Coordinates of C-alpha atoms and ligand atoms in Angstrom, one line a residue:
M199 CA 1.3 -10.4 23.2
V200 CA 2.5 -6.9 22.1
V201 CA 1.9 -5.5 18.6
V202 CA 4.1 -2.4 17.7
G203 CA 2.5 0.0 15.2
G204 CA -1.0 1.1 14.6
G205 CA -1.3 1.0 10.8
F206 CA -3.3 -1.6 8.9
T207 CA -0.8 -4.4 9.7
G208 CA -0.9 -3.8 13.4
L209 CA -4.6 -3.0 13.7
S210 CA -5.5 -6.1 11.7
A211 CA -3.2 -8.3 13.7
A212 CA -4.6 -6.9 17.0
L213 CA -8.2 -7.5 15.7
S214 CA -7.5 -11.2 14.7
L215 CA -5.6 -11.9 18.0
A216 CA -8.3 -10.3 20.2
R217 CA -11.0 -12.2 18.2
K218 CA -9.1 -15.5 19.1
G219 CA -9.1 -14.5 22.8
V220 CA -5.4 -13.5 23.0
D221 CA -4.5 -10.8 25.5
V222 CA -3.1 -8.2 23.1
V223 CA -1.6 -4.7 23.6
L224 CA -1.0 -2.4 20.7
L225 CA 1.6 0.3 21.0
E226 CA 1.6 3.2 18.6
A227 CA 4.1 6.0 18.5
G228 CA 1.7 8.7 17.3
R229 CA -2.0 8.3 16.5
I230 CA -3.4 5.1 15.0
H231 CA -3.3 5.3 11.2
G232 CA -1.2 8.4 11.5
E233 CA 1.4 7.3 8.9
A234 CA 1.0 5.4 5.5
S235 CA -2.2 3.7 6.4
G236 CA -4.2 6.9 7.0
R237 CA -2.5 8.8 4.2
N238 CA -3.0 6.5 1.3
G239 CA -5.0 6.9 -1.9
G240 CA -7.7 4.4 -1.1
H241 CA -7.0 1.8 -3.8
C242 CA -7.4 -1.8 -2.8
S243 CA -6.6 -3.7 -5.9
P244 CA -5.3 -7.2 -6.8
G245 CA -1.8 -7.4 -8.4
T246 CA 1.7 -6.9 -7.2
A247 CA 3.8 -3.8 -7.7
Q248 CA 5.3 -5.4 -10.8
G249 CA 3.5 -7.2 -13.6
L250 CA 3.1 -11.0 -13.9
V251 CA 5.5 -11.1 -16.8
D252 CA 8.3 -9.3 -14.8
L253 CA 7.7 -11.6 -11.8
T254 CA 7.8 -14.7 -14.1
D255 CA 11.1 -13.6 -15.7
R256 CA 12.6 -13.2 -12.2
Y257 CA 11.1 -16.1 -10.2
G258 CA 9.5 -18.5 -12.6
L259 CA 5.9 -19.0 -13.4
D260 CA 4.8 -20.9 -10.3
V261 CA 6.2 -18.4 -7.8
A262 CA 4.8 -15.5 -9.9
K263 CA 1.3 -17.0 -10.0
H264 CA 1.5 -17.6 -6.3
H265 CA 2.5 -14.0 -5.5
Y266 CA -0.2 -12.6 -7.7
Q267 CA -2.8 -14.9 -6.2
V268 CA -2.0 -13.8 -2.7
Y269 CA -2.9 -10.2 -3.6
T270 CA -6.3 -11.4 -4.9
D271 CA -6.8 -13.3 -1.7
A272 CA -5.8 -10.2 0.3
V273 CA -8.5 -8.0 -1.4
D274 CA -11.1 -10.7 -0.7
Y275 CA -10.0 -10.7 2.9
V276 CA -10.5 -6.9 3.2
E277 CA -14.0 -7.3 1.7
R278 CA -14.8 -10.1 4.1
I279 CA -13.6 -8.3 7.2
V280 CA -15.5 -5.2 6.2
A281 CA -18.7 -7.2 5.8
D282 CA -18.2 -9.5 8.8
E283 CA -17.5 -6.6 11.2
R284 CA -19.8 -4.1 9.5
I285 CA -17.1 -1.6 9.0
D286 CA -18.6 1.5 7.5
C287 CA -15.8 2.6 5.1
D288 CA -17.4 3.0 1.6
F289 CA -15.8 -0.2 0.3
T290 CA -16.8 -0.9 -3.3
R291 CA -15.5 -2.8 -6.2
R292 CA -15.5 -0.6 -9.3
G293 CA -12.5 -2.1 -11.0
K294 CA -9.0 -0.9 -11.6
L295 CA -8.0 0.6 -14.9
K296 CA -4.3 0.7 -15.7
L297 CA -3.6 3.3 -18.4
A298 CA -0.8 3.3 -21.0
S299 CA 0.8 6.7 -20.8
K300 CA 2.9 6.1 -23.9
E301 CA 2.4 4.2 -27.2
S302 CA 5.6 2.3 -26.4
H303 CA 4.0 1.0 -23.1
V304 CA 1.2 -0.8 -24.9
A305 CA 3.1 -3.9 -26.0
G306 CA 4.4 -4.6 -22.4
M307 CA 0.9 -4.1 -20.9
R308 CA -0.6 -6.3 -23.5
R309 CA 1.9 -9.1 -22.7
N310 CA 0.9 -8.8 -19.1
F311 CA -2.8 -8.9 -20.0
D312 CA -2.2 -12.1 -22.1
A313 CA -0.3 -13.7 -19.2
L314 CA -3.0 -12.9 -16.7
R315 CA -5.6 -14.4 -18.9
K316 CA -3.6 -17.5 -19.8
H317 CA -2.0 -18.4 -16.5
L318 CA -4.5 -17.1 -13.9
D319 CA -7.8 -16.9 -15.8
A320 CA -8.0 -13.3 -14.4
P321 CA -11.1 -11.3 -15.1
V322 CA -9.2 -8.6 -17.1
E323 CA -10.3 -6.8 -20.2
W324 CA -8.1 -5.1 -22.8
L325 CA -9.2 -1.5 -23.8
S326 CA -8.1 0.2 -27.0
A327 CA -7.3 3.9 -27.0
A328 CA -10.9 4.6 -28.3
D329 CA -12.3 2.4 -25.4
V330 CA -10.3 4.3 -22.9
K331 CA -11.7 7.6 -24.2
R332 CA -15.2 6.3 -23.4
E333 CA -13.9 5.5 -19.8
L334 CA -12.4 8.9 -19.1
A335 CA -12.3 12.4 -20.6
S336 CA -8.7 12.4 -21.7
D337 CA -6.7 12.2 -24.9
A338 CA -3.6 11.2 -23.1
F339 CA -3.7 7.4 -23.1
H340 CA -3.0 4.8 -25.7
G341 CA -4.9 1.8 -24.2
G342 CA -5.5 0.2 -20.9
M343 CA -6.2 -3.0 -18.9
L344 CA -9.3 -3.2 -16.7
D345 CA -9.3 -5.6 -13.8
T346 CA -12.9 -5.8 -12.7
R347 CA -11.9 -6.9 -9.1
G348 CA -10.3 -3.6 -8.1
G349 CA -11.7 -2.2 -4.8
Q350 CA -11.5 1.2 -3.1
M351 CA -12.5 2.6 0.2
H352 CA -12.1 5.4 2.7
M353 CA -8.8 4.6 4.5
G354 CA -9.5 6.6 7.7
K355 CA -12.9 5.1 8.2
F356 CA -11.5 1.6 7.5
S357 CA -8.6 1.9 10.0
T358 CA -10.9 3.5 12.6
G359 CA -13.2 0.6 12.1
L360 CA -10.4 -2.0 12.5
A361 CA -9.3 -0.3 15.8
T362 CA -12.8 0.0 17.2
T363 CA -13.6 -3.6 16.4
A364 CA -10.3 -4.8 17.9
A365 CA -11.0 -2.9 21.1
R366 CA -14.5 -4.3 21.2
Y367 CA -13.0 -7.8 21.2
G368 CA -10.7 -6.8 24.0
A369 CA -7.4 -5.4 22.4
R370 CA -5.9 -2.6 24.4
I371 CA -4.6 0.2 22.2
F372 CA -2.1 2.9 23.4
E373 CA -1.4 5.9 21.3
H374 CA 1.6 8.2 21.9
A375 CA 3.5 5.2 23.2
A376 CA 6.6 5.1 21.0
V377 CA 8.7 1.9 21.6
T378 CA 12.3 3.0 22.5
Q379 CA 13.9 -0.3 23.6
L380 CA 13.4 -4.0 23.2
T381 CA 15.2 -6.3 25.6
N382 CA 15.1 -10.1 25.2
I383 CA 14.4 -11.8 28.5
G384 CA 14.5 -15.4 27.3
G385 CA 13.1 -17.2 24.2
D386 CA 10.6 -14.9 22.5
R387 CA 9.9 -13.0 25.7
H388 CA 10.7 -9.3 25.6
R389 CA 10.6 -6.3 27.9
V390 CA 9.2 -3.5 25.7
T391 CA 10.1 0.0 26.8
T392 CA 7.9 2.9 25.6
A393 CA 7.5 6.6 26.2
K394 CA 4.7 5.7 28.6
G395 CA 6.4 2.9 30.6
A396 CA 7.5 -0.7 30.1
I397 CA 5.6 -4.0 29.6
E398 CA 6.7 -7.6 29.3
A399 CA 5.3 -9.8 26.5
D400 CA 5.6 -13.5 25.5
R401 CA 5.8 -12.5 21.9
V402 CA 6.2 -9.2 20.0
L403 CA 5.0 -8.4 16.4
L404 CA 6.7 -5.5 14.7
A405 CA 4.2 -3.7 12.3
T406 CA 6.2 -0.5 12.1
G407 CA 6.1 0.2 8.3
C408 CA 9.1 2.4 7.4
S409 CA 9.6 3.7 10.9
N410 CA 12.8 5.8 11.2
H411 CA 12.8 5.8 15.0
G412 CA 12.9 3.0 17.6
P413 CA 15.2 0.0 18.0
F414 CA 14.6 -1.3 14.5
G415 CA 18.0 -0.8 12.8
W416 CA 18.0 -4.3 11.2
W417 CA 14.7 -3.5 9.4
Q418 CA 15.7 0.1 8.6
R419 CA 18.7 -1.1 6.7
R420 CA 16.4 -3.1 4.4
I421 CA 13.6 -0.7 3.7
V422 CA 13.9 2.7 1.8
P423 CA 11.1 5.2 2.6
V424 CA 10.0 7.0 -0.5
G425 CA 7.6 10.0 -0.5
S426 CA 4.2 9.7 -2.2
F427 CA 1.8 12.7 -2.4
V428 CA -2.0 13.3 -2.8
I429 CA -4.3 16.2 -3.6
V430 CA -8.1 16.1 -3.2
T431 CA -10.6 18.4 -5.0
E432 CA -13.8 19.9 -3.7
P433 CA -16.9 17.8 -4.5
I434 CA -17.5 18.0 -8.3
T435 CA -20.3 15.6 -9.1
P436 CA -21.4 17.0 -12.5
L437 CA -17.8 17.3 -13.8
L438 CA -17.0 13.7 -12.7
D439 CA -20.2 12.4 -14.2
I440 CA -18.6 13.4 -17.6
A441 CA -14.9 13.0 -16.9
L442 CA -14.9 9.7 -14.9
P443 CA -18.4 8.3 -15.1
K444 CA -17.4 4.8 -13.9
R445 CA -15.5 6.0 -10.9
R446 CA -12.9 3.3 -11.0
N447 CA -9.3 3.1 -9.6
Y448 CA -7.0 4.5 -12.2
V449 CA -3.2 4.1 -12.4
T450 CA -0.9 5.4 -15.2
S451 CA 2.1 3.5 -16.5
L452 CA 5.0 6.0 -15.9
N453 CA 7.4 5.7 -13.0
F454 CA 6.5 9.3 -12.1
G455 CA 2.9 8.5 -12.9
N456 CA -0.4 9.1 -11.1
Y457 CA -3.1 7.1 -9.3
F458 CA -6.6 8.5 -8.8
R459 CA -10.2 7.7 -7.8
V460 CA -13.4 9.4 -6.7
T461 CA -14.6 9.4 -3.1
A462 CA -18.1 8.6 -1.9
D463 CA -18.8 12.4 -1.7
D464 CA -17.5 12.9 -5.3
R465 CA -14.1 14.4 -4.7
L466 CA -11.2 13.4 -6.9
V467 CA -8.3 11.9 -5.0
W468 CA -5.2 12.5 -7.2
G469 CA -1.9 10.9 -6.1
G470 CA 1.6 10.4 -7.4
R471 CA 5.2 10.3 -6.7
A472 CA 5.7 13.8 -8.0
R473 CA 9.3 14.0 -6.7
F474 CA 11.6 11.6 -5.0
A475 CA 11.4 13.5 -1.7
R476 CA 10.4 13.0 1.9
S477 CA 7.0 14.2 3.1
N478 CA 6.8 17.3 5.3
P479 CA 4.4 20.3 5.0
A480 CA 6.8 22.3 2.7
S481 CA 7.6 19.3 0.6
D482 CA 3.9 18.3 0.4
R483 CA 3.0 21.8 -0.9
K484 CA 5.7 21.7 -3.5
S485 CA 4.6 18.2 -4.6
G486 CA 1.0 19.3 -4.6
K487 CA 1.8 21.9 -7.3
I488 CA 3.4 19.2 -9.4
L489 CA 0.4 17.0 -8.9
K490 CA -2.0 19.8 -9.9
A491 CA -0.1 20.4 -13.1
S492 CA -0.4 16.7 -14.0
L493 CA -4.1 16.7 -13.2
D494 CA -4.7 19.7 -15.5
A495 CA -2.7 18.1 -18.3
L496 CA -4.4 14.6 -18.1
L497 CA -8.0 15.6 -17.2
P498 CA -8.3 19.2 -18.5
S499 CA -12.0 19.4 -17.9
L500 CA -11.4 19.3 -14.1
K501 CA -8.8 22.0 -14.1
D502 CA -11.0 24.6 -12.4
A503 CA -11.8 22.3 -9.5
R504 CA -10.6 23.8 -6.2
I505 CA -8.0 21.8 -4.3
D506 CA -9.3 21.3 -0.7
Y507 CA -6.6 18.9 0.7
C508 CA -2.9 18.1 0.1
W509 CA -0.7 15.7 2.0
G510 CA 2.2 13.3 1.7
G511 CA 3.4 10.1 3.3
L512 CA 6.1 7.5 3.1
V513 CA 5.9 4.3 1.0
E514 CA 8.1 1.5 2.2
A515 CA 10.2 0.2 -0.7
T516 CA 12.4 -2.9 -0.8
A517 CA 15.0 -3.7 -3.5
D518 CA 12.7 -6.3 -5.1
R519 CA 9.5 -4.4 -4.5
L520 CA 8.0 -7.4 -2.5
P521 CA 6.9 -7.4 1.1
S522 CA 8.8 -9.1 3.9
A523 CA 7.5 -11.1 6.9
G524 CA 9.0 -13.5 9.3
K525 CA 11.0 -13.6 12.5
H526 CA 14.4 -12.1 13.4
E527 CA 16.1 -12.6 16.7
G528 CA 12.9 -13.6 18.5
L529 CA 10.8 -10.7 17.0
Y530 CA 8.0 -11.4 14.5
Y531 CA 7.5 -8.8 11.8
S532 CA 5.5 -8.0 8.7
M533 CA 6.1 -4.8 6.6
A534 CA 7.5 -3.3 3.4
Y535 CA 4.6 -3.6 1.0
S536 CA 6.3 -1.3 -1.6
G537 CA 3.3 1.0 -2.1
H538 CA 0.8 -1.8 -2.6
G539 CA -0.1 -2.2 1.0
T540 CA -3.7 -1.6 1.7
Q541 CA -4.9 -5.1 1.0
M542 CA -1.6 -6.9 1.9
S543 CA -1.0 -5.2 5.2
T544 CA -4.5 -6.1 6.4
Y545 CA -4.2 -9.6 5.2
M546 CA -0.8 -10.1 6.7
G547 CA -2.0 -8.9 10.1
D548 CA -4.3 -11.9 10.1
V549 CA -1.6 -14.3 8.7
M550 CA 0.9 -13.1 11.4
C551 CA -1.7 -13.6 14.1
D552 CA -1.8 -17.3 13.3
I553 CA 2.0 -17.6 12.8
V554 CA 2.7 -15.9 16.1
M555 CA 0.3 -18.2 17.9
G556 CA 2.0 -21.3 16.4
A557 CA -0.9 -22.3 14.0
K558 CA 0.0 -23.9 10.7
R559 CA -0.4 -21.2 8.1
E560 CA 1.7 -20.3 5.1
N561 CA 3.7 -17.1 5.3
P562 CA 3.7 -15.9 1.7
W563 CA 6.5 -13.4 2.2
H564 CA 9.0 -15.5 4.1
R565 CA 12.5 -15.0 2.8
A566 CA 15.3 -17.5 3.4
E567 CA 17.6 -14.4 3.6
W568 CA 16.7 -10.7 3.5
K569 CA 19.8 -8.8 2.6
A570 CA 20.5 -5.3 3.8
L571 CA 20.7 -2.7 1.0
P572 CA 24.4 -2.2 0.2
G573 CA 25.8 1.0 1.6
Y574 CA 22.4 1.9 3.1
V575 CA 22.3 2.9 6.8
G576 CA 18.8 4.4 6.9
R577 CA 19.6 7.7 5.2
E578 CA 18.4 7.8 1.7
W579 CA 21.2 10.0 0.2
F580 CA 20.7 8.2 -3.1
L581 CA 17.0 9.1 -3.6
P582 CA 17.7 12.1 -6.0
L583 CA 19.9 9.7 -8.1
V584 CA 17.1 7.1 -8.2
G585 CA 14.6 9.9 -9.1
A586 CA 16.8 11.1 -12.0
Y587 CA 17.2 7.5 -13.2
F588 CA 13.4 6.9 -13.3
R589 CA 12.8 10.3 -15.0
F590 CA 15.3 9.3 -17.6
K591 CA 13.5 5.9 -18.0
D592 CA 10.1 7.6 -18.4
A593 CA 11.6 10.0 -21.0
V594 CA 13.1 7.3 -23.2
S595 CA 10.4 4.6 -22.7
Ligands
FAD808 C1 0.6 8.8 0.1 C2 0.5 7.3 0.1 C3 -0.5 6.7 -0.8 C4 -0.7 5.3 -0.8 N1 -1.7 4.8 -1.6 C5 -1.9 3.5 -1.6 C6 -3.0 3.0 -2.3 O1 -3.8 3.7 -2.9 N2 -3.2 1.6 -2.3 C7 -2.3 0.8 -1.6 O2 -2.5 -0.5 -1.7 N3 -1.3 1.3 -0.9 C8 -1.1 2.6 -0.8 N4 -0.1 3.1 -0.1 C9 0.8 2.1 0.7 C10 0.0 1.7 2.0 O3 -0.6 2.8 2.6 C11 1.0 1.0 3.0 O4 1.7 0.0 2.3 C12 0.3 0.5 4.2 O5 -0.5 1.4 4.8 C13 1.4 0.0 5.2 O6 0.8 -0.3 6.5 P1 1.6 -0.6 7.8 O7 0.7 -0.9 8.8 O8 2.6 -1.7 7.4 O9 2.5 0.7 8.0 P2 2.1 2.1 8.6 O10 0.7 2.5 8.2 O11 3.2 3.0 8.2 O12 2.0 1.9 10.1 C14 3.2 1.7 10.9 C15 2.9 2.4 12.3 O13 4.0 2.1 13.1 C16 4.2 3.2 14.0 N5 5.6 3.2 14.6 C17 6.7 3.4 13.9 N6 7.7 3.3 14.8 C18 7.2 3.1 16.0 C19 7.7 2.9 17.3 N7 9.0 3.1 17.6 N8 6.9 2.7 18.4 C20 5.5 2.5 18.1 N9 5.0 2.7 16.9 C21 5.8 2.9 15.9 C22 4.0 4.4 13.0 O14 3.7 5.6 13.8 C23 2.9 3.9 12.2 O15 1.6 4.4 12.6 C24 0.2 4.5 0.0 C25 1.1 5.0 0.8 C26 1.2 6.4 0.9 C27 2.2 7.0 1.8

């Protein structure tokens, strides 16, 4: 069995397969967790990219509840694997606080809160603007919804832990082994050609995120990579004790909004879309300045904190902002978590392990048909237009 890609999906699949005694080889183009999985903000929270009300409007209540529940199960799965395998990654559940950036956002968030309470009996609490001020030192927010189940962790430590554990169970992991060709040699069997040589496998699982290289054109026409950026301060314990005493996961409600949390060594991790742009060192620096300006505006008491780190990465977006998993032309795949991937990619690695091995297990992200994005051939020429549209929506919302 070959797994292609060493992010959370691939590492989690390799771990589950090896634990079941399957002979598994993982091939990674660069270094494990070198892309989205090692660059993300560290939030591991329940809930889909869109609210329960939006999902219900689109798919009906039963499907919406199911999608939401899978995310809850996924966070529980991460917590379980961390405990079972004793992965040292600072996993903790401090809750997720979604913040209303505009007065006009309150009604929509409140509808979502009511729906979560009514239909899922979710442990969510509504916070008034005054309650929010007790949670964080900012005058910028008009209310918020707290989900007490939100988790957070150190992503690098988590993925290193997944890889080490998978290897301990017998998985063989090859870095700098980019897959360049896949040749079907009968049924699900493939010859997999890499930068380091070729291997034949009974089954292949693609866990390649929003890869823009390799023989994955069919998937690349269905996923748009969108930049997301992060800055991290120096350790600032006394300032954080006042500004963010509960050290939760925080997310603001704008399209060009922010997500933030505090690390175990008391640094603030401040992320956001900043610009609709790809990540590279120059782009990251430019985005870092935009992020610093938003940090200064929203949490002014932290404005003198030195910025120690800045990076960017690519989030894998689909048209409906839902993941996709299944089988296409003899190749299994799971990917495209639309920016909410920490929990779901880890969970789907385990789900796909069972599916690939022929066990009876539900694939929550199976699609009867996954349509290519019209006019899209893997070059996101329209991203500046999408960016302008979302800025306009933020301005008039
Ligand atoms: C800046 C940023 C912040 C984020 N913050 C959060 C957050 O706080 N919470 C959250 O839930 N989600 C967050 N996300 C999203 C989350 O990180 C992703 O959804 C998740 O990591 C996807 O995992 P993956 O394994 O599917 O993909 P990836 O981590 O992208 O892994 C895919 C791997 O496949 C490899 N690959 C590609 N092509 C080939 C090839 N040809 N041959 C071999 N290997 C190949 C790549 O090198 C890569 O390592 C964030 C993403 C970014 C970029």
